[in-house]
Short mmCIF file of C-alpha atoms in Angstrom, two decimals:
data_model
loop_
_atom_site.label_atom_id
_atom_site.label_comp_id
_atom_site.label_asym_id
_atom_site.label_seq_id
_atom_site.Cartn_x
_atom_site.Cartn_y
_atom_site.Cartn_z
CA UNK Z 1017 -29.43 4.38 -1.62
CA UNK Z 1018 -26.11 2.53 -1.28
CA UNK Z 1019 -23.45 3.38 -3.84
CA UNK Z 1020 -22.03 0.63 -6.02
CA UNK Z 1021 -18.40 1.27 -5.15
CA UNK Z 1022 -16.88 -0.39 -8.20
CA UNK Z 1023 -19.14 1.49 -10.62
CA UNK Z 1024 -18.47 4.78 -8.81
CA UNK Z 1025 -14.70 4.31 -9.03
CA UNK Z 1026 -14.88 3.33 -12.70
CA UNK Z 1027 -17.03 6.37 -13.51
CA UNK Z 1028 -15.16 8.98 -11.46
CA UNK Z 1029 -11.54 7.83 -11.23
CA UNK Z 1030 -10.00 7.40 -14.69
CA UNK Z 1031 -7.29 4.84 -15.30
CA UNK Z 1032 -3.83 6.38 -15.62
CA UNK Z 1033 -0.18 5.43 -15.41
CA UNK Z 1034 1.34 6.05 -12.00
CA UNK Z 1035 3.85 8.93 -12.03
CA UNK Z 1036 7.36 7.44 -11.73
CA UNK Z 1037 5.84 3.95 -12.21
CA UNK Z 1038 4.59 3.71 -15.80
CA UNK Z 1039 4.46 -0.10 -15.50
CA UNK Z 1040 1.44 0.23 -13.20
CA UNK Z 1041 -2.04 1.55 -13.98
CA UNK Z 1042 -4.40 2.78 -11.26
CA UNK Z 1043 -7.83 4.34 -11.02
CA UNK Z 1044 -6.78 7.90 -10.20
CA UNK Z 1045 -8.61 10.61 -8.27
CA UNK Z 1046 -8.94 14.22 -9.38
CA UNK Z 1047 -10.67 17.28 -7.86
CA UNK Z 1048 -14.02 16.44 -9.46
CA UNK Z 1049 -14.03 12.76 -8.40
CA UNK Z 1050 -16.43 13.43 -5.51
CA UNK Z 1051 -14.75 10.94 -3.20
CA UNK Z 1052 -16.72 12.27 -0.22
CA UNK Z 1053 -19.73 10.43 -1.63
CA UNK Z 1054 -17.86 7.14 -1.33
CA UNK Z 1055 -16.70 7.95 2.20
CA UNK Z 1056 -20.28 8.61 3.26
CA UNK Z 1057 -21.41 5.29 1.77
CA UNK Z 1058 -19.73 3.26 4.53
CA UNK Z 1059 -22.23 2.28 7.22
CA UNK Z 1060 -21.62 3.35 10.80
CA UNK Z 1061 -19.19 5.81 12.34
CA UNK Z 1062 -17.52 8.83 10.81
CA UNK Z 1063 -16.39 8.65 7.18
CA UNK Z 1064 -12.78 7.54 6.76
CA UNK Z 1065 -10.50 9.87 4.76
CA UNK Z 1066 -9.87 8.31 1.33
CA UNK Z 1067 -6.16 7.69 1.91
CA UNK Z 1068 -6.28 4.85 -0.61
CA UNK Z 1069 -7.18 7.19 -3.46
CA UNK Z 1070 -3.86 9.05 -3.50
CA UNK Z 1071 -0.27 8.19 -4.31
CA UNK Z 1072 1.89 8.17 -1.18
CA UNK Z 1073 5.67 8.43 -1.36
CA UNK Z 1074 6.46 5.32 0.68
CA UNK Z 1075 4.32 3.07 -1.46
CA UNK Z 1076 5.67 4.61 -4.66
CA UNK Z 1077 9.28 4.07 -3.56
CA UNK Z 1078 8.74 0.49 -2.42
CA UNK Z 1079 6.86 -0.39 -5.61
CA UNK Z 1080 9.70 1.15 -7.67
CA UNK Z 1081 12.26 -0.87 -5.73
CA UNK Z 1082 10.37 -4.13 -6.23
CA UNK Z 1083 10.04 -3.57 -9.97
CA UNK Z 1084 13.74 -2.70 -10.28
CA UNK Z 1085 14.82 -5.56 -7.99
CA UNK Z 1086 12.39 -8.38 -8.83
CA UNK Z 1087 14.57 -10.89 -7.01
CA UNK Z 1088 13.36 -9.25 -3.79
CA UNK Z 1089 9.97 -10.92 -4.23
CA UNK Z 1090 10.33 -13.53 -6.99
CA UNK Z 1091 8.86 -16.86 -5.93
CA UNK Z 1092 7.86 -15.55 -2.48
CA UNK Z 1093 4.55 -15.34 -0.67
CA UNK Z 1094 4.10 -11.63 0.03
CA UNK Z 1095 1.75 -9.72 2.35
CA UNK Z 1096 1.06 -6.04 1.60
CA UNK Z 1097 -0.12 -4.62 4.93
CA UNK Z 1098 -2.47 -1.63 4.57
CA UNK Z 1099 -2.50 -2.08 0.82
CA UNK Z 1100 -4.55 1.00 -0.10
CA UNK Z 1101 -4.89 1.20 -3.87
CA UNK Z 1102 -2.68 -1.87 -4.24
CA UNK Z 1103 0.38 -0.26 -5.78
CA UNK Z 1104 2.92 -2.33 -3.81
CA UNK Z 1105 0.92 -5.56 -4.10
CA UNK Z 1106 0.58 -5.07 -7.85
CA UNK Z 1107 4.32 -4.41 -8.18
CA UNK Z 1108 5.07 -7.61 -6.25
CA UNK Z 1109 2.76 -9.65 -8.46
CA UNK Z 1110 4.28 -8.17 -11.62
CA UNK Z 1111 7.78 -8.89 -10.32
CA UNK Z 1112 7.06 -12.59 -9.90
CA UNK Z 1113 5.85 -13.16 -6.34
CA UNK Z 1114 4.22 -16.59 -6.13
CA UNK Z 1115 1.26 -15.34 -4.09
CA UNK Z 1116 0.33 -11.82 -2.96
CA UNK Z 1117 -2.00 -11.05 -0.07
CA UNK Z 1118 -3.34 -7.49 0.07
CA UNK Z 1119 -4.67 -6.58 3.53
CA UNK Z 1120 -6.90 -3.50 3.75
CA UNK Z 1121 -9.79 -2.60 6.07
CA UNK Z 1122 -11.33 0.30 4.09
CA UNK Z 1123 -14.23 -1.07 2.04
CA UNK Z 1124 -13.75 1.55 -0.67
CA UNK Z 1125 -10.07 0.71 -0.94
CA UNK Z 1126 -10.95 -2.97 -1.32
CA UNK Z 1127 -13.20 -2.11 -4.26
CA UNK Z 1128 -10.39 -0.09 -5.83
CA UNK Z 1129 -7.90 -2.91 -5.17
CA UNK Z 1130 -10.05 -5.37 -7.09
CA UNK Z 1131 -10.36 -3.01 -10.05
CA UNK Z 1132 -6.69 -2.06 -10.04
CA UNK Z 1133 -5.60 -5.69 -9.93
CA UNK Z 1134 -7.81 -6.43 -12.93
CA UNK Z 1135 -6.50 -3.57 -15.10
CA UNK Z 1136 -2.94 -4.68 -14.34
CA UNK Z 1137 -3.73 -8.34 -15.10
CA UNK Z 1138 -2.48 -9.62 -11.75
CA UNK Z 1139 -4.06 -11.90 -9.16
CA UNK Z 1140 -4.24 -10.71 -5.54
CA UNK Z 1141 -5.84 -12.34 -2.52
CA UNK Z 1142 -7.71 -9.62 -0.64
CA UNK Z 1143 -8.02 -9.65 3.16
CA UNK Z 1144 -10.52 -7.23 4.68
CA UNK Z 1145 -9.51 -7.77 8.32
CA UNK Z 1146 -7.16 -5.82 10.58
CA UNK Z 1147 -4.21 -8.18 10.84
CA UNK Z 1148 -2.23 -6.10 13.31
CA UNK Z 1149 -3.87 -7.64 16.39
CA UNK Z 1150 -3.15 -11.27 15.54
CA UNK Z 1151 -0.50 -13.67 14.35
CA UNK Z 1152 1.01 -13.13 10.90
CA UNK Z 1153 -0.16 -15.29 8.00
CA UNK Z 1154 2.12 -17.86 6.40
CA UNK Z 1155 4.17 -15.61 4.12
CA UNK Z 1156 7.85 -15.04 3.35
CA UNK Z 1157 7.83 -11.25 3.17
CA UNK Z 1158 5.72 -8.38 4.51
CA UNK Z 1159 5.78 -5.05 2.66
CA UNK Z 1160 4.56 -1.86 4.32
CA UNK Z 1161 4.14 1.58 2.78
CA UNK Z 1162 3.27 4.77 4.65
CA UNK Z 1163 1.77 3.34 7.85
CA UNK Z 1164 3.83 5.43 10.29
CA UNK Z 1165 1.96 8.74 10.11
CA UNK Z 1166 0.24 8.45 13.53
CA UNK Z 1167 1.50 7.18 16.91
CA UNK Z 1168 -1.28 4.70 17.69
CA UNK Z 1169 -1.24 3.08 14.25
CA UNK Z 1170 2.56 3.01 14.17
CA UNK Z 1171 2.66 1.25 17.55
CA UNK Z 1172 0.26 -1.47 16.38
CA UNK Z 1173 2.07 -1.92 13.08
CA UNK Z 1174 5.50 -2.23 14.73
CA UNK Z 1175 4.18 -4.80 17.22
CA UNK Z 1176 2.76 -6.84 14.33
CA UNK Z 1177 5.97 -6.56 12.32
CA UNK Z 1178 7.95 -7.77 15.34
CA UNK Z 1179 5.75 -10.86 15.43
CA UNK Z 1180 6.50 -11.33 11.74
CA UNK Z 1181 10.24 -11.13 12.39
CA UNK Z 1182 9.90 -13.58 15.27
CA UNK Z 1183 8.21 -15.99 12.84
CA UNK Z 1184 11.10 -15.70 10.37
CA UNK Z 1185 9.28 -13.36 7.97
CA UNK Z 1186 11.30 -10.56 6.38
CA UNK Z 1187 9.94 -7.00 6.37
CA UNK Z 1188 10.45 -4.19 3.85
CA UNK Z 1189 9.19 -0.67 4.56
CA UNK Z 1190 8.70 2.26 2.19
CA UNK Z 1191 8.46 5.66 3.87
CA UNK Z 1192 9.64 9.28 3.42
CA UNK Z 1193 10.73 9.21 7.09
CA UNK Z 1194 7.52 10.35 8.72
CA UNK Z 1195 7.46 11.14 12.42
CA UNK Z 1196 6.70 7.70 13.85
CA UNK Z 1197 9.00 5.56 11.72
CA UNK Z 1198 11.23 3.32 13.91
CA UNK Z 1199 14.41 4.75 12.39
CA UNK Z 1200 16.77 3.13 14.91
CA UNK Z 1201 15.78 -0.33 13.64
CA UNK Z 1202 15.96 0.29 9.91
CA UNK Z 1203 18.56 -0.65 7.33
CA UNK Z 1204 18.45 1.67 4.31
CA UNK Z 1205 18.49 -0.23 1.02
CA UNK Z 1206 17.26 2.30 -1.58
CA UNK Z 1207 16.18 5.92 -2.08
CA UNK Z 1208 13.98 7.45 -4.76
CA UNK Z 1209 12.44 10.81 -5.61
CA UNK Z 1210 8.73 10.19 -6.11
CA UNK Z 1211 5.41 12.05 -5.84
CA UNK Z 1212 3.66 12.27 -2.47
CA UNK Z 1213 0.15 13.04 -1.30
CA UNK Z 1214 -0.40 16.76 -0.71
CA UNK Z 1215 2.47 17.85 -2.95
CA UNK Z 1216 2.24 19.91 -6.12
CA UNK Z 1217 1.50 17.54 -8.98
CA UNK Z 1218 4.89 17.97 -10.67
CA UNK Z 1219 6.99 17.88 -7.48
CA UNK Z 1220 8.73 14.94 -5.84
CA UNK Z 1221 10.07 14.08 -2.39
CA UNK Z 1222 12.81 11.74 -1.27
CA UNK Z 1223 11.40 8.45 -0.08
CA UNK Z 1224 13.34 5.46 1.20
CA UNK Z 1225 13.10 1.69 1.26
CA UNK Z 1226 14.24 -0.02 4.45
CA UNK Z 1227 14.69 -3.49 5.85
CA UNK Z 1228 13.36 -3.82 9.41
CA UNK Z 1229 15.91 -5.32 11.80
CA UNK Z 1230 14.93 -7.50 14.78
CA UNK Z 1231 14.74 -5.94 18.23
#
């Protein structure tokens, strides 16, 4: 029988403040959440790892930056590419963005996004398609957290972001300098010490916020 994703998340992932971001609440995983059951509920193919269910350092840093520097998004149309749990999109909405698009292809993440937007009292427009193969939507700013952990994904993301820059869209990236980050094209604008997936609960790592420069 198919799992009701929203009910599963509400029952197994309690709402909690985000470490280092108390302004934001998220449904939060723990060892007994049983997320493998959600992964197996997606039809076809191998289950996707539940990346969306964990706090990643790039997203945490970029969300922190947006909340501390609301002028970076105020009044703008913003696209959060690979939105995951929605932490960056929610921060942008709270900071005064006029419209926030949250693009995510994982069906379980989309369910979590809807719930997380509701508990934070923000409105997000959800996009369930892979945007990296097409033209960018009509936005002013694209925000990207933690999408440079694999070579194939990083290549697709960079190509899409270049099309955004060509269209006059600014790009902000949050990342703890993972292997496939295009470091030679980045302008550092902020650094934070934040939690990261796979780290001891009380530990933090340095994560940076960058502006992507044109080729």
